[in-house]
Coordinates of C-alpha atoms and ligand atoms in Angstrom, one line a residue:
M156 CA 109.5 146.8 87.2
S157 CA 106.1 147.8 87.8
P158 CA 103.4 145.2 88.8
S159 CA 102.4 145.3 85.4
Q160 CA 105.6 144.0 83.7
I161 CA 105.2 140.6 85.5
N162 CA 104.4 138.6 83.0
Q163 CA 104.1 135.2 81.6
K164 CA 107.6 134.0 81.7
H165 CA 107.5 135.2 85.3
F166 CA 104.7 132.8 86.2
Q167 CA 106.5 130.4 83.5
L168 CA 109.6 130.6 85.6
A169 CA 108.0 129.9 88.9
L170 CA 105.9 126.6 88.4
K171 CA 109.3 125.8 86.9
V172 CA 110.7 126.1 90.4
A173 CA 107.1 124.8 91.9
I174 CA 107.6 121.6 90.0
Q175 CA 111.3 120.9 91.3
E176 CA 110.5 121.3 94.9
A177 CA 107.5 118.9 94.6
Q178 CA 109.0 116.8 92.2
K179 CA 111.5 116.0 95.6
F180 CA 108.1 114.7 97.2
Q181 CA 107.1 112.0 94.3
G182 CA 106.4 108.8 95.7
A183 CA 106.0 110.3 99.6
T184 CA 102.7 112.0 99.3
A185 CA 100.1 109.0 98.3
P186 CA 96.9 109.3 98.1
N187 CA 97.6 113.1 97.3
P188 CA 99.2 114.5 94.6
P189 CA 102.8 115.7 94.6
V190 CA 102.2 119.9 94.1
G191 CA 104.8 122.4 94.6
A192 CA 104.5 126.5 95.1
C193 CA 106.0 129.5 94.3
A194 CA 105.6 133.1 95.8
L195 CA 106.7 135.7 93.8
D196 CA 106.7 139.5 94.9
K197 CA 105.6 143.1 92.8
N198 CA 108.6 142.7 91.3
G199 CA 108.4 139.3 89.7
K200 CA 111.4 137.8 92.4
V201 CA 111.1 134.5 94.3
L202 CA 110.7 134.8 98.0
A203 CA 109.0 131.6 98.7
V204 CA 109.0 127.9 97.1
S205 CA 107.4 124.6 99.2
A206 CA 105.7 121.6 98.3
H207 CA 103.4 119.1 99.8
Q208 CA 105.4 116.7 101.6
R209 CA 103.3 113.7 103.1
A210 CA 99.6 113.3 103.3
G211 CA 97.8 114.4 106.3
E212 CA 100.0 117.4 106.8
D213 CA 100.1 120.8 105.3
H214 CA 99.1 121.1 101.4
A215 CA 102.2 123.1 99.6
E216 CA 100.2 126.6 99.0
A217 CA 99.7 126.0 103.0
L218 CA 103.2 125.4 103.9
L219 CA 104.4 127.8 101.6
L220 CA 102.3 131.0 103.3
K221 CA 103.4 129.3 107.3
E222 CA 106.6 129.8 105.6
C223 CA 106.0 133.0 104.5
Q224 CA 103.9 134.6 107.7
E225 CA 106.9 133.3 109.6
K226 CA 109.1 135.3 108.2
N227 CA 106.9 138.7 108.3
I228 CA 107.4 138.9 104.6
I229 CA 103.5 137.3 103.6
D230 CA 102.5 140.8 102.9
Q231 CA 105.2 141.0 99.5
I232 CA 103.6 137.9 98.4
K233 CA 101.7 139.2 94.9
T234 CA 101.6 136.6 93.1
L235 CA 100.9 132.7 94.0
A236 CA 102.3 129.8 91.2
I237 CA 100.2 126.9 91.6
T238 CA 101.1 123.7 90.1
L239 CA 97.7 122.4 91.3
E240 CA 94.5 123.9 91.6
P241 CA 94.0 124.7 94.9
C242 CA 91.7 122.7 97.3
N243 CA 88.4 124.3 97.8
H244 CA 87.5 121.4 100.9
T245 CA 88.2 119.9 104.2
G246 CA 90.0 116.5 103.9
K247 CA 92.2 115.8 106.6
T248 CA 93.6 120.1 105.5
P249 CA 91.5 123.1 105.6
P250 CA 91.1 124.6 102.4
C251 CA 93.8 125.7 101.1
T252 CA 91.7 128.6 99.1
D253 CA 90.8 130.1 102.4
A254 CA 94.2 130.4 103.7
I255 CA 95.0 132.5 100.4
L256 CA 92.0 135.1 100.4
Q257 CA 93.1 134.9 104.6
A258 CA 96.7 135.9 103.1
G259 CA 95.4 138.7 100.8
I260 CA 97.5 137.8 97.8
P261 CA 96.0 139.5 94.4
R262 CA 97.0 137.4 91.8
I263 CA 97.0 133.4 91.9
I264 CA 98.5 131.4 88.7
I265 CA 97.7 128.0 88.5
G266 CA 98.9 125.0 86.7
A267 CA 96.7 122.0 85.9
M268 CA 93.0 122.1 87.5
D269 CA 92.1 119.5 89.9
P270 CA 91.2 116.3 88.6
N271 CA 89.7 115.4 91.5
P272 CA 85.8 116.2 92.0
K273 CA 85.8 116.5 95.3
A274 CA 88.3 119.1 95.7
H275 CA 87.6 120.8 92.3
G276 CA 86.6 124.5 92.5
G277 CA 89.1 125.8 94.1
A278 CA 89.9 128.7 90.7
Q279 CA 86.7 129.9 91.0
A280 CA 86.2 130.7 94.6
L281 CA 89.8 133.0 94.2
Q282 CA 87.9 133.9 91.4
D283 CA 84.8 134.9 92.6
N284 CA 86.0 136.6 95.6
G285 CA 87.8 139.3 93.3
R286 CA 91.1 137.6 92.8
Q287 CA 93.0 137.9 89.6
V288 CA 93.1 134.2 88.5
I289 CA 95.9 132.5 85.6
T290 CA 94.8 128.8 85.1
R291 CA 96.6 126.0 82.7
V292 CA 100.0 127.8 82.7
L293 CA 102.8 125.4 82.4
E294 CA 100.1 122.9 82.3
K295 CA 101.9 120.5 79.8
E296 CA 104.0 120.1 82.4
C297 CA 101.8 120.1 85.7
L298 CA 99.6 117.9 84.5
F299 CA 102.5 114.9 84.0
L300 CA 104.3 115.5 87.7
I301 CA 100.3 114.6 89.0
R302 CA 100.0 111.8 86.3
A303 CA 99.8 108.8 88.7
F304 CA 97.2 110.7 91.0
R305 CA 95.7 111.8 88.1
K306 CA 94.8 107.9 86.5
K307 CA 94.3 106.9 90.1
I308 CA 91.4 109.6 90.5
L309 CA 90.2 109.0 86.6
T310 CA 90.4 105.2 86.7
G311 CA 91.3 104.1 90.3
T312 CA 94.8 102.3 89.1
P313 CA 97.6 103.1 90.0
W314 CA 100.3 104.6 87.3
I315 CA 102.6 101.1 86.2
T316 CA 105.8 101.6 85.3
L317 CA 107.7 98.6 84.2
K318 CA 111.3 98.9 84.1
Q319 CA 114.1 96.2 82.2
A320 CA 117.6 96.2 81.6
F321 CA 118.8 94.2 78.9
N322 CA 122.9 93.1 79.0
K323 CA 124.7 93.9 74.8
Q324 CA 122.8 90.5 74.0
G325 CA 119.4 91.5 74.5
S326 CA 118.9 89.4 77.5
M327 CA 117.7 90.2 81.2
I328 CA 119.4 87.8 83.4
P329 CA 122.9 88.6 85.4
P330 CA 126.0 87.0 84.5
K331 CA 125.9 83.6 87.6
G332 CA 126.9 85.2 90.4
M333 CA 125.7 88.8 89.9
K334 CA 122.0 90.9 90.8
T335 CA 122.6 93.1 88.0
F336 CA 125.3 94.4 85.0
T337 CA 124.1 97.8 84.7
S338 CA 125.9 100.7 85.4
P339 CA 126.3 103.0 88.8
T340 CA 124.2 105.3 86.9
S341 CA 121.7 102.7 86.0
L342 CA 122.1 101.9 89.6
I343 CA 121.1 105.3 90.4
L344 CA 118.0 105.7 87.9
A345 CA 116.3 102.7 89.0
H346 CA 116.8 103.7 92.2
E347 CA 115.0 106.6 92.0
L348 CA 112.2 104.9 90.3
R349 CA 111.9 102.8 93.6
K350 CA 112.1 105.9 95.5
R351 CA 109.2 107.4 93.4
S352 CA 107.0 103.6 93.8
D353 CA 104.1 103.2 96.7
A354 CA 104.1 99.5 95.1
I355 CA 106.8 97.0 94.0
L356 CA 105.5 93.9 91.6
T357 CA 107.6 91.3 91.3
G358 CA 107.9 87.9 90.2
S359 CA 108.6 84.2 91.9
G360 CA 111.7 84.1 89.7
T361 CA 113.8 87.3 90.8
I362 CA 113.3 86.4 94.0
L363 CA 114.2 82.2 93.3
A364 CA 117.0 83.6 91.5
D365 CA 118.3 86.9 93.4
S366 CA 116.8 87.3 96.6
P367 CA 116.2 91.5 95.8
L368 CA 116.3 93.7 99.1
F369 CA 114.4 96.1 97.0
T370 CA 114.4 99.0 99.4
V371 CA 115.8 102.4 98.2
R372 CA 120.2 102.5 98.7
H373 CA 121.5 104.5 96.2
V374 CA 119.8 107.7 96.6
P375 CA 118.1 109.1 100.2
D376 CA 115.0 107.4 100.7
H377 CA 111.3 109.4 102.4
P378 CA 111.8 109.3 105.8
G379 CA 109.7 106.2 107.2
K380 CA 108.4 105.4 103.6
K381 CA 106.3 102.1 103.6
R382 CA 105.5 100.2 100.4
F383 CA 104.2 97.2 99.2
L384 CA 106.1 94.5 97.7
I385 CA 103.2 92.0 95.9
V386 CA 105.2 88.9 95.1
L387 CA 103.4 86.7 92.4
D388 CA 104.1 83.2 93.0
R389 CA 101.1 81.0 92.1
R390 CA 103.7 78.1 93.2
C391 CA 104.0 79.2 97.0
Q392 CA 107.8 78.9 96.0
I393 CA 109.3 81.5 97.8
P394 CA 110.4 80.6 101.5
K395 CA 108.9 82.3 104.3
S396 CA 112.4 83.8 105.3
Y397 CA 112.5 85.8 102.5
T398 CA 108.8 87.2 103.0
Q399 CA 110.5 88.1 107.2
E400 CA 113.0 89.6 105.7
A401 CA 111.6 91.7 103.9
Q402 CA 108.6 92.3 106.4
K403 CA 111.6 93.6 108.4
N404 CA 112.8 95.7 105.7
G405 CA 109.6 97.3 106.3
F406 CA 107.3 96.3 103.0
E407 CA 103.6 94.8 103.4
V408 CA 104.9 92.1 101.6
V409 CA 101.0 90.8 99.7
E410 CA 101.5 86.9 98.2
G411 CA 99.5 84.2 96.1
L412 CA 97.5 86.9 93.9
T413 CA 97.6 86.7 90.6
L414 CA 98.1 89.5 87.9
N415 CA 94.6 90.7 87.7
G416 CA 94.4 90.1 91.4
A417 CA 97.3 92.5 92.3
F418 CA 95.5 95.6 90.3
D419 CA 92.4 94.5 92.3
F420 CA 94.4 94.8 95.0
L421 CA 96.4 97.5 94.5
K422 CA 93.1 99.6 93.6
K423 CA 92.0 99.4 97.1
T424 CA 94.7 101.0 98.7
D425 CA 95.8 104.2 98.4
A426 CA 99.2 103.6 95.9
L427 CA 99.6 106.0 93.2
E428 CA 102.5 104.3 91.6
V429 CA 104.1 100.8 91.6
L430 CA 107.3 100.1 89.4
V431 CA 108.1 96.8 88.0
E432 CA 111.1 94.9 88.7
A433 CA 110.4 91.1 87.1
G434 CA 112.0 88.8 84.9
P435 CA 111.6 88.3 81.6
A436 CA 108.4 86.3 82.0
L437 CA 106.2 88.9 84.4
S438 CA 107.6 91.4 82.3
Q439 CA 106.8 90.2 79.0
S440 CA 102.9 89.3 80.8
I441 CA 102.6 93.2 81.6
L442 CA 103.7 93.9 78.1
D443 CA 101.3 91.8 76.0
Q444 CA 98.6 93.1 78.5
N445 CA 98.9 96.4 77.7
I446 CA 98.7 97.4 81.2
W447 CA 101.8 99.7 81.7
D448 CA 102.0 103.4 81.9
E449 CA 105.7 103.6 82.0
H450 CA 108.2 101.4 80.2
V451 CA 112.0 102.5 81.4
L452 CA 114.4 100.8 79.4
I453 CA 117.9 100.3 80.0
H454 CA 120.4 98.8 77.5
Q455 CA 123.9 98.2 78.9
G456 CA 126.4 99.5 77.0
K457 CA 129.7 102.4 78.0
P458 CA 127.5 104.2 79.3
D459 CA 124.2 102.5 79.6
R460 CA 121.6 103.9 76.7
V461 CA 118.3 104.7 78.6
E462 CA 114.9 104.3 77.2
V463 CA 111.8 106.1 78.5
T464 CA 108.2 105.3 76.9
F465 CA 104.7 106.4 77.4
R466 CA 101.9 104.0 76.7
K467 CA 99.8 106.5 73.9
Ligands
NAP208 N1 117.0 92.6 83.8 C1 116.4 92.9 84.8 O1 115.8 94.4 84.3 C2 115.8 91.9 85.4 C3 114.8 92.3 86.8 C4 114.8 91.7 87.2 C5 114.9 89.9 87.8 N2 115.5 89.5 86.5 C6 116.4 88.1 86.0 O2 115.2 87.7 85.6 C7 115.5 86.3 85.8 C8 113.9 85.4 86.7 O3 112.9 85.5 85.4 P1 111.3 84.6 85.0 O4 110.9 85.2 84.6 O5 111.6 83.4 86.3 O6 110.9 86.4 86.5 P2 109.9 86.5 87.5 O7 108.9 87.0 86.0 O8 110.2 87.5 88.0 O9 108.7 85.5 88.0 C9 108.3 84.2 86.9 C10 107.3 83.7 87.8 O10 106.8 84.6 88.5 C11 105.4 83.6 88.4 N3 103.7 84.4 88.1 C12 102.9 85.1 88.4 N4 102.0 85.6 87.2 C13 102.5 85.6 86.4 C14 102.0 86.2 85.5 N5 100.5 87.2 84.8 N6 103.0 86.0 84.7 C15 104.3 85.6 84.7 N7 104.4 85.0 85.6 C16 103.4 84.7 87.2 C17 105.5 82.4 87.9 O11 105.5 81.6 88.9 P3 103.9 81.2 89.0 O12 104.0 79.7 88.2 O13 104.5 79.6 91.0 O14 103.5 82.2 89.5 C18 106.6 82.9 87.2 O15 107.6 81.1 86.4 C19 116.8 85.9 86.9 O16 117.6 85.9 86.7 C20 116.7 87.6 87.5 O17 117.7 88.2 87.7 C21 116.5 90.4 85.7

């Protein structure tokens, strides 16, 4: 196959692989977005795939280039596909555009343009230096990957996922002596949502009823991950022992806020994603005030039925 025969199909496939890699680190990268990169050879074959793993560490494309350098295959890279426009500024790490230019890669495929005005301009810089740059390939999927980052950049507020489980009678309340009524598969989904989050928001009613741990257990968590646990408790009913236990489990516990106060607090943090795990009272407040982005409904059944809605 000649290089000219490498086409949109190869680019899309490379971005799909890059998205899959980036998704593994969703929840670990805040305040940065999850980003994936994939290198193709002259025939469109995948040489390497990488993702940004944690803020302060290498960006996806920089990591990928380092790995290719180590394997001595850097010269074989003829196309680099990246889910997000490479950064063009020095932050905690040097500009990725410089690394791409130094590597001599002739073609760069970009999924989503960077919504961050500070980092924007990478595509133009690469083009100005004679590279072929194709932008907005698989754009919808790449924008979906960075939905939380994009919202935070554009509005200052993190992405809010409201999760609610309903039993066959349409109630959220578990039977006496139990903390849940959903299937093991739904439990895995719930823990995947936790893993993605930087903060968990709950109400005093849930804590008084269940003393939930809110830790990620049914899937492996990101190593060393710290989350906020925000407890809305206007009547100060939560026992100190619960708070101390949550702190021991790695949470930064924040109490004594109103719902609006909680969002004002979150705006000042690096959090990109908030998971609301509350009972009917707080869940309904979130719905009434229309302050959710993603609504995950689990309906008990055989098997459970999961419904995911995104706010328009
Ligand atoms: N099925 C599920 O998905 C699910 C998930 C979690 C919990 N639950 C169940 O839900 C039950 C507890 O229900 P719940 O409704 O009492 O729990 P909740 O919604 O977690 O907590 C309600 C409490 O939060 C406080 N709060 C503060 N600001 C609020 C606001 N803006 N809107 C609403 N509440 C606010 C209130 O206490 P103050 O007035 O003291 O501030 C209120 O009593 C438990 O049985 C638990 O097992 C089910």
